């Protein structure tokens, strides 16, 4: 029988996940379909019951349901529990288990740009949902120093305090982050600053940036944010948010099918959707 997968969220019409996963099902000869489902906040519980009643094999979860879905699932993976968000659900013998592949997806994408990332001193800009996943996944992977700069410092302090993995971290204000910038070989921008349509903004000045640094922005719209342009001008390496998006999808696909898919093909698929840009 054909297997059913999907993504729930609101809005969902512009999700690139259906095209990405359906292409992979075809590539690997898997008889399955992946559909987008718009689910409004008030309907989340009914939607999860419906997906279970229909025997859905798995699904992705996006804004605004990543946290609210957790009590509606049968089991939560420990990393997703620590992050406090689920983006991937797998049907395991009729029981729904929630995973988070966003943070691990970022780390997997990072390996291709900085194989030595565990030895690098990292600064994360932001302390929202995506930053939580990235911080905890990097700490779990063994990165020894990860400092955080966020507008609301209390959120960063809470994240550091509740981290179950061993890592050295300082919470910085903007002035200190800019002053100490040269210490970091890895800078990860996770705020929404610089995203379309407000593309002329950057969360901090890169005046003290080391030319040995990799600056990674998890935004992919635009593909080159202001901070990435500034980093390139300063001679640093850059990475945009396509890798995180592709690898979170690849890890979800692997959980559902046991196959780690062709990420280069996924990347080309996503770039086609974003307007034919090649990098
Ligand atoms: P979120 O939970 O709402 O967090 C937003 C973050 O941005 C917080 O740190 C917030 O700071 C900061 N921020 C927002 N506006 C700001 C401003 N004007 N000045 C200073 N700081 C500001 O959002 P999220 O889910 O983490 O997503 C953040 C970004 O990541 C979005 O652009 C999203 O598209 C992108 N993302 C990409 C991927 C991918 O696969 N590539 C995956 C997930 C998310 P405060 O704490 O002070 O409010």
PDB file of C-alpha atoms and ligand atoms in Angstrom:
ATOM      1  CA  UNK A   1       0.000   0.000   0.000  1.00  0.00           C
ATOM      2  CA  UNK A   2       1.200   3.506  -0.813  1.00  0.00           C
ATOM      3  CA  UNK A   3       2.722   5.208   2.235  1.00  0.00           C
ATOM      4  CA  UNK A   4       1.703   8.717   3.211  1.00  0.00           C
ATOM      5  CA  UNK A   5       3.986  11.455   4.569  1.00  0.00           C
ATOM      6  CA  UNK A   6       3.447  15.186   4.921  1.00  0.00           C
ATOM      7  CA  UNK A   7       4.161  18.475   6.635  1.00  0.00           C
ATOM      8  CA  UNK A   8       1.807  20.357   8.948  1.00  0.00           C
ATOM      9  CA  UNK A   9       2.064  24.090   9.596  1.00  0.00           C
ATOM     10  CA  UNK A  10       0.447  27.451   8.969  1.00  0.00           C
ATOM     11  CA  UNK A  11       1.274  28.974   6.510  1.00  0.00           C
ATOM     12  CA  UNK A  12       2.333  25.962   4.441  1.00  0.00           C
ATOM     13  CA  UNK A  13       1.631  26.785   0.779  1.00  0.00           C
ATOM     14  CA  UNK A  14       5.232  27.784   0.012  1.00  0.00           C
ATOM     15  CA  UNK A  15       6.900  24.836   1.774  1.00  0.00           C
ATOM     16  CA  UNK A  16       9.693  23.317  -0.313  1.00  0.00           C
ATOM     17  CA  UNK A  17       9.522  20.002   1.599  1.00  0.00           C
ATOM     18  CA  UNK A  18       6.885  18.246  -0.600  1.00  0.00           C
ATOM     19  CA  UNK A  19       8.930  18.735  -3.799  1.00  0.00           C
ATOM     20  CA  UNK A  20      12.142  17.701  -2.012  1.00  0.00           C
ATOM     21  CA  UNK A  21      10.739  14.491  -0.466  1.00  0.00           C
ATOM     22  CA  UNK A  22       8.559  13.423  -3.430  1.00  0.00           C
ATOM     23  CA  UNK A  23      11.614  13.658  -5.675  1.00  0.00           C
ATOM     24  CA  UNK A  24      13.510  11.380  -3.254  1.00  0.00           C
ATOM     25  CA  UNK A  25      10.684   8.817  -3.101  1.00  0.00           C
ATOM     26  CA  UNK A  26      10.792   8.645  -6.897  1.00  0.00           C
ATOM     27  CA  UNK A  27      14.603   8.452  -6.962  1.00  0.00           C
ATOM     28  CA  UNK A  28      14.696   5.516  -4.519  1.00  0.00           C
ATOM     29  CA  UNK A  29      11.617   3.741  -5.975  1.00  0.00           C
ATOM     30  CA  UNK A  30       9.577   4.113  -2.765  1.00  0.00           C
ATOM     31  CA  UNK A  31       5.796   3.983  -3.246  1.00  0.00           C
ATOM     32  CA  UNK A  32       4.950   7.017  -1.102  1.00  0.00           C
ATOM     33  CA  UNK A  33       3.515  10.533  -1.270  1.00  0.00           C
ATOM     34  CA  UNK A  34       4.397  13.644   0.770  1.00  0.00           C
ATOM     35  CA  UNK A  35       1.693  16.315   1.072  1.00  0.00           C
ATOM     36  CA  UNK A  36       1.463  19.787   2.649  1.00  0.00           C
ATOM     37  CA  UNK A  37      -1.350  20.177   5.213  1.00  0.00           C
ATOM     38  CA  UNK A  38      -2.368  23.624   6.467  1.00  0.00           C
ATOM     39  CA  UNK A  39      -3.298  23.105  10.116  1.00  0.00           C
ATOM     40  CA  UNK A  40      -4.379  26.131  12.164  1.00  0.00           C
ATOM     41  CA  UNK A  41      -3.396  26.336  15.848  1.00  0.00           C
ATOM     42  CA  UNK A  42      -6.815  25.307  17.204  1.00  0.00           C
ATOM     43  CA  UNK A  43      -6.952  22.202  15.003  1.00  0.00           C
ATOM     44  CA  UNK A  44      -3.567  20.724  15.958  1.00  0.00           C
ATOM     45  CA  UNK A  45      -4.905  18.025  18.293  1.00  0.00           C
ATOM     46  CA  UNK A  46      -7.550  16.889  15.774  1.00  0.00           C
ATOM     47  CA  UNK A  47      -4.951  16.924  12.997  1.00  0.00           C
ATOM     48  CA  UNK A  48      -2.561  14.650  14.939  1.00  0.00           C
ATOM     49  CA  UNK A  49      -5.426  12.233  15.742  1.00  0.00           C
ATOM     50  CA  UNK A  50      -6.435  12.285  12.074  1.00  0.00           C
ATOM     51  CA  UNK A  51      -2.914  11.596  10.835  1.00  0.00           C
ATOM     52  CA  UNK A  52      -2.706   8.641  13.224  1.00  0.00           C
ATOM     53  CA  UNK A  53      -6.147   7.293  12.276  1.00  0.00           C
ATOM     54  CA  UNK A  54      -5.146   7.437   8.602  1.00  0.00           C
ATOM     55  CA  UNK A  55      -1.958   5.477   9.307  1.00  0.00           C
ATOM     56  CA  UNK A  56       0.423   8.221   8.150  1.00  0.00           C
ATOM     57  CA  UNK A  57       3.984   6.845   8.162  1.00  0.00           C
ATOM     58  CA  UNK A  58       5.563  10.127   9.236  1.00  0.00           C
ATOM     59  CA  UNK A  59       5.390  13.871   8.919  1.00  0.00           C
ATOM     60  CA  UNK A  60       7.271  17.111   9.432  1.00  0.00           C
ATOM     61  CA  UNK A  61       6.088  19.846  11.753  1.00  0.00           C
ATOM     62  CA  UNK A  62       6.699  23.520  11.168  1.00  0.00           C
ATOM     63  CA  UNK A  63       5.683  26.958  12.503  1.00  0.00           C
ATOM     64  CA  UNK A  64       3.620  27.379  14.695  1.00  0.00           C
ATOM     65  CA  UNK A  65       3.335  23.759  15.965  1.00  0.00           C
ATOM     66  CA  UNK A  66       6.896  22.637  16.821  1.00  0.00           C
ATOM     67  CA  UNK A  67       6.457  22.973  20.596  1.00  0.00           C
ATOM     68  CA  UNK A  68       2.685  22.573  20.995  1.00  0.00           C
ATOM     69  CA  UNK A  69       2.738  19.162  19.309  1.00  0.00           C
ATOM     70  CA  UNK A  70       4.991  17.606  21.966  1.00  0.00           C
ATOM     71  CA  UNK A  71       2.307  16.594  24.526  1.00  0.00           C
ATOM     72  CA  UNK A  72       0.196  15.141  21.674  1.00  0.00           C
ATOM     73  CA  UNK A  73       2.841  12.550  20.721  1.00  0.00           C
ATOM     74  CA  UNK A  74       3.437   9.104  22.282  1.00  0.00           C
ATOM     75  CA  UNK A  75       7.221   9.430  22.693  1.00  0.00           C
ATOM     76  CA  UNK A  76       9.807  12.205  22.417  1.00  0.00           C
ATOM     77  CA  UNK A  77      13.463  11.663  21.565  1.00  0.00           C
ATOM     78  CA  UNK A  78      15.765  13.030  24.356  1.00  0.00           C
ATOM     79  CA  UNK A  79      17.443  15.669  22.136  1.00  0.00           C
ATOM     80  CA  UNK A  80      14.049  16.970  20.954  1.00  0.00           C
ATOM     81  CA  UNK A  81      12.979  17.030  24.617  1.00  0.00           C
ATOM     82  CA  UNK A  82      16.024  19.143  25.568  1.00  0.00           C
ATOM     83  CA  UNK A  83      15.484  21.469  22.581  1.00  0.00           C
ATOM     84  CA  UNK A  84      11.787  21.750  23.393  1.00  0.00           C
ATOM     85  CA  UNK A  85      10.701  21.358  19.772  1.00  0.00           C
ATOM     86  CA  UNK A  86       9.790  18.589  17.327  1.00  0.00           C
ATOM     87  CA  UNK A  87      10.072  18.939  13.549  1.00  0.00           C
ATOM     88  CA  UNK A  88       9.864  15.275  12.537  1.00  0.00           C
ATOM     89  CA  UNK A  89       7.392  12.578  13.582  1.00  0.00           C
ATOM     90  CA  UNK A  90       7.725   8.884  12.798  1.00  0.00           C
ATOM     91  CA  UNK A  91       4.963   6.308  13.093  1.00  0.00           C
ATOM     92  CA  UNK A  92       6.534   3.365  14.938  1.00  0.00           C
ATOM     93  CA  UNK A  93       4.037   0.483  15.124  1.00  0.00           C
ATOM     94  CA  UNK A  94       1.120   2.842  15.526  1.00  0.00           C
ATOM     95  CA  UNK A  95       2.883   5.128  18.005  1.00  0.00           C
ATOM     96  CA  UNK A  96       4.054   8.627  17.054  1.00  0.00           C
ATOM     97  CA  UNK A  97       7.631   9.474  18.123  1.00  0.00           C
ATOM     98  CA  UNK A  98       8.838  13.087  17.886  1.00  0.00           C
ATOM     99  CA  UNK A  99      12.383  14.000  16.814  1.00  0.00           C
ATOM    100  CA  UNK A 100      14.248  17.218  16.131  1.00  0.00           C
ATOM    101  CA  UNK A 101      16.386  17.137  12.979  1.00  0.00           C
ATOM    102  CA  UNK A 102      16.802  20.945  12.691  1.00  0.00           C
ATOM    103  CA  UNK A 103      19.772  21.229  15.093  1.00  0.00           C
ATOM    104  CA  UNK A 104      21.430  17.954  13.977  1.00  0.00           C
ATOM    105  CA  UNK A 105      20.778  19.035  10.362  1.00  0.00           C
ATOM    106  CA  UNK A 106      22.675  22.251  10.947  1.00  0.00           C
ATOM    107  CA  UNK A 107      25.613  20.303  12.433  1.00  0.00           C
ATOM    108  CA  UNK A 108      25.631  17.811   9.532  1.00  0.00           C
ATOM    109  CA  UNK A 109      25.666  20.706   7.041  1.00  0.00           C
ATOM    110  CA  UNK A 110      28.495  22.343   8.973  1.00  0.00           C
ATOM    111  CA  UNK A 111      30.725  19.276   8.583  1.00  0.00           C
ATOM    112  CA  UNK A 112      30.984  19.985   4.839  1.00  0.00           C
ATOM    113  CA  UNK A 113      32.213  23.553   5.444  1.00  0.00           C
ATOM    114  CA  UNK A 114      34.332  23.099   8.574  1.00  0.00           C
ATOM    115  CA  UNK A 115      35.396  19.493   9.176  1.00  0.00           C
ATOM    116  CA  UNK A 116      37.248  20.693  12.321  1.00  0.00           C
ATOM    117  CA  UNK A 117      34.158  22.446  13.752  1.00  0.00           C
ATOM    118  CA  UNK A 118      34.432  20.682  17.134  1.00  0.00           C
ATOM    119  CA  UNK A 119      37.789  22.358  17.736  1.00  0.00           C
ATOM    120  CA  UNK A 120      36.505  25.816  16.828  1.00  0.00           C
ATOM    121  CA  UNK A 121      35.376  28.488  19.245  1.00  0.00           C
ATOM    122  CA  UNK A 122      31.783  29.393  18.299  1.00  0.00           C
ATOM    123  CA  UNK A 123      29.510  32.393  18.705  1.00  0.00           C
ATOM    124  CA  UNK A 124      25.779  31.954  18.144  1.00  0.00           C
ATOM    125  CA  UNK A 125      23.776  35.101  17.404  1.00  0.00           C
ATOM    126  CA  UNK A 126      20.206  34.605  18.630  1.00  0.00           C
ATOM    127  CA  UNK A 127      18.480  32.452  21.228  1.00  0.00           C
ATOM    128  CA  UNK A 128      15.150  31.599  19.569  1.00  0.00           C
ATOM    129  CA  UNK A 129      13.848  28.176  18.565  1.00  0.00           C
ATOM    130  CA  UNK A 130      16.411  27.521  15.832  1.00  0.00           C
ATOM    131  CA  UNK A 131      19.292  28.706  18.041  1.00  0.00           C
ATOM    132  CA  UNK A 132      18.215  26.302  20.811  1.00  0.00           C
ATOM    133  CA  UNK A 133      18.421  23.352  18.430  1.00  0.00           C
ATOM    134  CA  UNK A 134      21.776  24.442  17.044  1.00  0.00           C
ATOM    135  CA  UNK A 135      23.340  25.236  20.436  1.00  0.00           C
ATOM    136  CA  UNK A 136      22.288  21.925  22.005  1.00  0.00           C
ATOM    137  CA  UNK A 137      23.210  19.848  18.937  1.00  0.00           C
ATOM    138  CA  UNK A 138      26.653  21.478  18.761  1.00  0.00           C
ATOM    139  CA  UNK A 139      27.176  20.954  22.495  1.00  0.00           C
ATOM    140  CA  UNK A 140      26.087  17.319  22.118  1.00  0.00           C
ATOM    141  CA  UNK A 141      28.501  16.905  19.171  1.00  0.00           C
ATOM    142  CA  UNK A 142      31.377  18.023  21.451  1.00  0.00           C
ATOM    143  CA  UNK A 143      32.061  21.673  20.531  1.00  0.00           C
ATOM    144  CA  UNK A 144      33.947  22.966  23.572  1.00  0.00           C
ATOM    145  CA  UNK A 145      33.103  26.689  23.559  1.00  0.00           C
ATOM    146  CA  UNK A 146      29.835  28.179  22.344  1.00  0.00           C
ATOM    147  CA  UNK A 147      29.065  31.752  23.409  1.00  0.00           C
ATOM    148  CA  UNK A 148      25.711  33.381  22.707  1.00  0.00           C
ATOM    149  CA  UNK A 149      24.717  36.946  21.877  1.00  0.00           C
ATOM    150  CA  UNK A 150      20.991  37.650  21.884  1.00  0.00           C
ATOM    151  CA  UNK A 151      18.959  40.867  22.155  1.00  0.00           C
ATOM    152  CA  UNK A 152      17.063  39.349  25.088  1.00  0.00           C
ATOM    153  CA  UNK A 153      19.951  38.125  27.228  1.00  0.00           C
ATOM    154  CA  UNK A 154      17.689  36.213  29.658  1.00  0.00           C
ATOM    155  CA  UNK A 155      16.723  33.784  26.885  1.00  0.00           C
ATOM    156  CA  UNK A 156      20.382  33.021  26.184  1.00  0.00           C
ATOM    157  CA  UNK A 157      21.099  32.622  29.922  1.00  0.00           C
ATOM    158  CA  UNK A 158      18.209  30.163  30.264  1.00  0.00           C
ATOM    159  CA  UNK A 159      19.504  28.128  27.318  1.00  0.00           C
ATOM    160  CA  UNK A 160      23.013  27.905  28.782  1.00  0.00           C
ATOM    161  CA  UNK A 161      21.673  27.056  32.263  1.00  0.00           C
ATOM    162  CA  UNK A 162      19.438  24.215  31.078  1.00  0.00           C
ATOM    163  CA  UNK A 163      21.927  22.613  28.650  1.00  0.00           C
ATOM    164  CA  UNK A 164      22.382  18.932  29.605  1.00  0.00           C
ATOM    165  CA  UNK A 165      25.701  18.636  27.695  1.00  0.00           C
ATOM    166  CA  UNK A 166      29.163  19.746  28.790  1.00  0.00           C
ATOM    167  CA  UNK A 167      30.184  22.997  27.088  1.00  0.00           C
ATOM    168  CA  UNK A 168      31.789  26.314  28.078  1.00  0.00           C
ATOM    169  CA  UNK A 169      29.490  29.272  27.357  1.00  0.00           C
ATOM    170  CA  UNK A 170      29.281  32.980  28.020  1.00  0.00           C
ATOM    171  CA  UNK A 171      26.255  35.159  27.320  1.00  0.00           C
ATOM    172  CA  UNK A 172      27.334  38.418  25.682  1.00  0.00           C
ATOM    173  CA  UNK A 173      25.716  41.741  24.946  1.00  0.00           C
ATOM    174  CA  UNK A 174      26.192  43.314  21.534  1.00  0.00           C
ATOM    175  CA  UNK A 175      29.152  45.493  22.553  1.00  0.00           C
ATOM    176  CA  UNK A 176      31.067  42.529  23.985  1.00  0.00           C
ATOM    177  CA  UNK A 177      30.188  40.258  21.054  1.00  0.00           C
ATOM    178  CA  UNK A 178      31.578  42.874  18.639  1.00  0.00           C
ATOM    179  CA  UNK A 179      34.669  43.464  20.783  1.00  0.00           C
ATOM    180  CA  UNK A 180      35.498  39.754  21.176  1.00  0.00           C
ATOM    181  CA  UNK A 181      34.556  38.765  17.614  1.00  0.00           C
ATOM    182  CA  UNK A 182      38.152  38.015  16.566  1.00  0.00           C
ATOM    183  CA  UNK A 183      38.237  35.089  19.074  1.00  0.00           C
ATOM    184  CA  UNK A 184      35.707  33.037  17.116  1.00  0.00           C
ATOM    185  CA  UNK A 185      36.403  30.745  14.170  1.00  0.00           C
ATOM    186  CA  UNK A 186      32.706  29.977  13.807  1.00  0.00           C
ATOM    187  CA  UNK A 187      29.888  32.540  13.883  1.00  0.00           C
ATOM    188  CA  UNK A 188      26.318  31.334  13.459  1.00  0.00           C
ATOM    189  CA  UNK A 189      23.582  33.856  12.722  1.00  0.00           C
ATOM    190  CA  UNK A 190      20.175  32.460  13.747  1.00  0.00           C
ATOM    191  CA  UNK A 191      17.976  35.563  14.125  1.00  0.00           C
ATOM    192  CA  UNK A 192      15.476  36.705  11.495  1.00  0.00           C
ATOM    193  CA  UNK A 193      17.540  39.880  10.897  1.00  0.00           C
ATOM    194  CA  UNK A 194      18.487  40.185   7.221  1.00  0.00           C
ATOM    195  CA  UNK A 195      15.609  38.069   5.933  1.00  0.00           C
ATOM    196  CA  UNK A 196      13.450  39.260   3.011  1.00  0.00           C
ATOM    197  CA  UNK A 197      12.186  41.997   2.879  1.00  0.00           C
ATOM    198  CA  UNK A 198      14.550  43.641   5.424  1.00  0.00           C
ATOM    199  CA  UNK A 199      17.714  42.585   3.619  1.00  0.00           C
ATOM    200  CA  UNK A 200      19.875  45.602   4.491  1.00  0.00           C
ATOM    201  CA  UNK A 201      20.246  44.729   8.170  1.00  0.00           C
ATOM    202  CA  UNK A 202      22.822  42.740  10.114  1.00  0.00           C
ATOM    203  CA  UNK A 203      22.696  41.875  13.844  1.00  0.00           C
ATOM    204  CA  UNK A 204      26.261  43.038  14.520  1.00  0.00           C
ATOM    205  CA  UNK A 205      29.320  44.762  13.063  1.00  0.00           C
ATOM    206  CA  UNK A 206      32.033  42.434  11.725  1.00  0.00           C
ATOM    207  CA  UNK A 207      34.864  44.932  12.096  1.00  0.00           C
ATOM    208  CA  UNK A 208      36.882  42.571  14.340  1.00  0.00           C
ATOM    209  CA  UNK A 209      36.136  39.393  12.367  1.00  0.00           C
ATOM    210  CA  UNK A 210      38.994  36.912  11.905  1.00  0.00           C
ATOM    211  CA  UNK A 211      39.759  36.035   8.279  1.00  0.00           C
ATOM    212  CA  UNK A 212      39.997  32.399   9.493  1.00  0.00           C
ATOM    213  CA  UNK A 213      36.337  32.414  10.569  1.00  0.00           C
ATOM    214  CA  UNK A 214      33.387  30.728   8.916  1.00  0.00           C
ATOM    215  CA  UNK A 215      30.225  32.848   9.143  1.00  0.00           C
ATOM    216  CA  UNK A 216      27.072  30.767   8.773  1.00  0.00           C
ATOM    217  CA  UNK A 217      23.606  32.303   8.421  1.00  0.00           C
ATOM    218  CA  UNK A 218      20.634  29.944   8.684  1.00  0.00           C
ATOM    219  CA  UNK A 219      18.496  32.281   6.558  1.00  0.00           C
ATOM    220  CA  UNK A 220      18.136  31.134   2.913  1.00  0.00           C
ATOM    221  CA  UNK A 221      15.943  33.946   1.646  1.00  0.00           C
ATOM    222  CA  UNK A 222      17.990  35.805   0.483  1.00  0.00           C
ATOM    223  CA  UNK A 223      20.815  33.341  -0.134  1.00  0.00           C
ATOM    224  CA  UNK A 224      23.369  36.071   0.637  1.00  0.00           C
ATOM    225  CA  UNK A 225      22.310  38.093   3.669  1.00  0.00           C
ATOM    226  CA  UNK A 226      23.978  41.354   4.696  1.00  0.00           C
ATOM    227  CA  UNK A 227      26.084  39.584   7.335  1.00  0.00           C
ATOM    228  CA  UNK A 228      27.331  37.043   4.746  1.00  0.00           C
ATOM    229  CA  UNK A 229      28.214  39.843   2.316  1.00  0.00           C
ATOM    230  CA  UNK A 230      30.065  41.687   5.117  1.00  0.00           C
ATOM    231  CA  UNK A 231      31.879  38.478   6.088  1.00  0.00           C
ATOM    232  CA  UNK A 232      33.017  37.870   2.500  1.00  0.00           C
ATOM    233  CA  UNK A 233      34.274  41.470   2.231  1.00  0.00           C
ATOM    234  CA  UNK A 234      36.291  40.831   5.414  1.00  0.00           C
ATOM    235  CA  UNK A 235      37.874  37.740   3.869  1.00  0.00           C
ATOM    236  CA  UNK A 236      35.991  35.094   5.881  1.00  0.00           C
ATOM    237  CA  UNK A 237      34.297  31.952   4.549  1.00  0.00           C
ATOM    238  CA  UNK A 238      30.494  31.882   4.420  1.00  0.00           C
ATOM    239  CA  UNK A 239      27.614  29.394   4.451  1.00  0.00           C
ATOM    240  CA  UNK A 240      23.914  30.106   3.924  1.00  0.00           C
ATOM    241  CA  UNK A 241      20.806  28.384   5.345  1.00  0.00           C
ATOM    242  CA  UNK A 242      20.271  25.960   2.445  1.00  0.00           C
ATOM    243  CA  UNK A 243      22.474  23.313   4.070  1.00  0.00           C
ATOM    244  CA  UNK A 244      20.484  23.331   7.324  1.00  0.00           C
ATOM    245  CA  UNK A 245      17.205  23.040   5.419  1.00  0.00           C
ATOM    246  CA  UNK A 246      18.471  20.224   3.193  1.00  0.00           C
ATOM    247  CA  UNK A 247      20.107  18.235   6.009  1.00  0.00           C
ATOM    248  CA  UNK A 248      17.108  18.484   8.370  1.00  0.00           C
ATOM    249  CA  UNK A 249      15.117  16.992   5.488  1.00  0.00           C
ATOM    250  CA  UNK A 250      17.755  14.347   4.796  1.00  0.00           C
ATOM    251  CA  UNK A 251      17.812  13.240   8.440  1.00  0.00           C
ATOM    252  CA  UNK A 252      13.980  13.085   8.516  1.00  0.00           C
ATOM    253  CA  UNK A 253      14.014  11.007   5.293  1.00  0.00           C
ATOM    254  CA  UNK A 254      16.592   8.675   6.844  1.00  0.00           C
ATOM    255  CA  UNK A 255      14.438   8.204   9.975  1.00  0.00           C
ATOM    256  CA  UNK A 256      11.428   7.280   7.830  1.00  0.00           C
ATOM    257  CA  UNK A 257      13.100   5.082   5.195  1.00  0.00           C
ATOM    258  CA  UNK A 258      16.509   4.024   6.545  1.00  0.00           C
ATOM    259  CA  UNK A 259      18.140   5.686   3.513  1.00  0.00           C
ATOM    260  CA  UNK A 260      20.432   8.704   3.882  1.00  0.00           C
ATOM    261  CA  UNK A 261      19.549  10.511   0.645  1.00  0.00           C
ATOM    262  CA  UNK A 262      21.515  12.352  -2.045  1.00  0.00           C
ATOM    263  CA  UNK A 263      21.894  15.802  -0.443  1.00  0.00           C
ATOM    264  CA  UNK A 264      23.438  17.375  -3.561  1.00  0.00           C
ATOM    265  CA  UNK A 265      20.301  16.494  -5.506  1.00  0.00           C
ATOM    266  CA  UNK A 266      18.145  17.894  -2.659  1.00  0.00           C
ATOM    267  CA  UNK A 267      20.152  21.110  -2.686  1.00  0.00           C
ATOM    268  CA  UNK A 268      19.705  21.535  -6.453  1.00  0.00           C
ATOM    269  CA  UNK A 269      15.976  20.900  -6.051  1.00  0.00           C
ATOM    270  CA  UNK A 270      15.670  23.580  -3.346  1.00  0.00           C
ATOM    271  CA  UNK A 271      17.764  26.098  -5.289  1.00  0.00           C
ATOM    272  CA  UNK A 272      15.520  25.566  -8.336  1.00  0.00           C
ATOM    273  CA  UNK A 273      12.534  26.416  -6.160  1.00  0.00           C
ATOM    274  CA  UNK A 274      14.261  29.530  -4.884  1.00  0.00           C
ATOM    275  CA  UNK A 275      14.805  30.828  -8.411  1.00  0.00           C
ATOM    276  CA  UNK A 276      17.553  28.986 -10.175  1.00  0.00           C
ATOM    277  CA  UNK A 277      20.494  30.350  -8.185  1.00  0.00           C
ATOM    278  CA  UNK A 278      23.536  28.094  -8.271  1.00  0.00           C
ATOM    279  CA  UNK A 279      26.431  28.227  -5.842  1.00  0.00           C
TER     280      UNK A 279
HETATM  281  P1  LIG B   1      12.331  32.678  16.833  1.00  0.00           P
HETATM  282  O1  LIG B   1      12.208  31.528  17.741  1.00  0.00           O
HETATM  283  O2  LIG B   1      11.189  33.616  16.702  1.00  0.00           O
HETATM  284  O3  LIG B   1      13.656  33.517  17.260  1.00  0.00           O
HETATM  285  C1  LIG B   1      13.946  34.750  16.655  1.00  0.00           C
HETATM  286  C2  LIG B   1      15.335  35.229  17.078  1.00  0.00           C
HETATM  287  O4  LIG B   1      15.615  36.438  16.352  1.00  0.00           O
HETATM  288  C3  LIG B   1      15.469  35.580  18.549  1.00  0.00           C
HETATM  289  O5  LIG B   1      16.796  35.373  18.970  1.00  0.00           O
HETATM  290  C4  LIG B   1      15.142  37.087  18.537  1.00  0.00           C
HETATM  291  O6  LIG B   1      15.683  37.787  19.632  1.00  0.00           O
HETATM  292  C5  LIG B   1      15.842  37.510  17.273  1.00  0.00           C
HETATM  293  N1  LIG B   1      15.298  38.740  16.700  1.00  0.00           N
HETATM  294  C6  LIG B   1      14.190  38.869  15.939  1.00  0.00           C
HETATM  295  N2  LIG B   1      14.017  40.170  15.577  1.00  0.00           N
HETATM  296  C7  LIG B   1      15.051  40.862  16.128  1.00  0.00           C
HETATM  297  C8  LIG B   1      15.455  42.231  16.110  1.00  0.00           C
HETATM  298  N3  LIG B   1      14.754  43.147  15.451  1.00  0.00           N
HETATM  299  N4  LIG B   1      16.591  42.589  16.775  1.00  0.00           N
HETATM  300  C9  LIG B   1      17.325  41.652  17.433  1.00  0.00           C
HETATM  301  N5  LIG B   1      16.993  40.338  17.489  1.00  0.00           N
HETATM  302  C10 LIG B   1      15.870  39.940  16.840  1.00  0.00           C
HETATM  303  O7  LIG B   1      12.626  32.205  15.323  1.00  0.00           O
HETATM  304  P2  LIG B   1      13.404  30.881  14.841  1.00  0.00           P
HETATM  305  O8  LIG B   1      12.424  29.797  14.608  1.00  0.00           O
HETATM  306  O9  LIG B   1      14.541  30.649  15.752  1.00  0.00           O
HETATM  307  O10 LIG B   1      13.909  31.333  13.369  1.00  0.00           O
HETATM  308  C11 LIG B   1      14.908  32.335  13.229  1.00  0.00           C
HETATM  309  C12 LIG B   1      15.376  32.416  11.784  1.00  0.00           C
HETATM  310  O11 LIG B   1      15.922  31.179  11.361  1.00  0.00           O
HETATM  311  C13 LIG B   1      14.268  32.730  10.767  1.00  0.00           C
HETATM  312  O12 LIG B   1      14.785  33.650   9.836  1.00  0.00           O
HETATM  313  C14 LIG B   1      14.002  31.397  10.093  1.00  0.00           C
HETATM  314  O13 LIG B   1      13.549  31.543   8.758  1.00  0.00           O
HETATM  315  C15 LIG B   1      15.379  30.762  10.124  1.00  0.00           C
HETATM  316  N6  LIG B   1      15.338  29.285  10.137  1.00  0.00           N
HETATM  317  C16 LIG B   1      16.006  28.622   9.136  1.00  0.00           C
HETATM  318  C17 LIG B   1      15.997  27.226   9.120  1.00  0.00           C
HETATM  319  C18 LIG B   1      16.714  26.486   8.030  1.00  0.00           C
HETATM  320  O14 LIG B   1      16.412  25.294   7.830  1.00  0.00           O
HETATM  321  N7  LIG B   1      17.664  27.076   7.341  1.00  0.00           N
HETATM  322  C19 LIG B   1      15.314  26.513  10.123  1.00  0.00           C
HETATM  323  C20 LIG B   1      14.658  27.225  11.133  1.00  0.00           C
HETATM  324  C21 LIG B   1      14.683  28.626  11.123  1.00  0.00           C
HETATM  325  P3  LIG B   1      14.862  37.948  21.023  1.00  0.00           P
HETATM  326  O15 LIG B   1      15.033  36.668  21.752  1.00  0.00           O
HETATM  327  O16 LIG B   1      15.488  39.103  21.681  1.00  0.00           O
HETATM  328  O17 LIG B   1      13.417  38.207  20.616  1.00  0.00           O
END
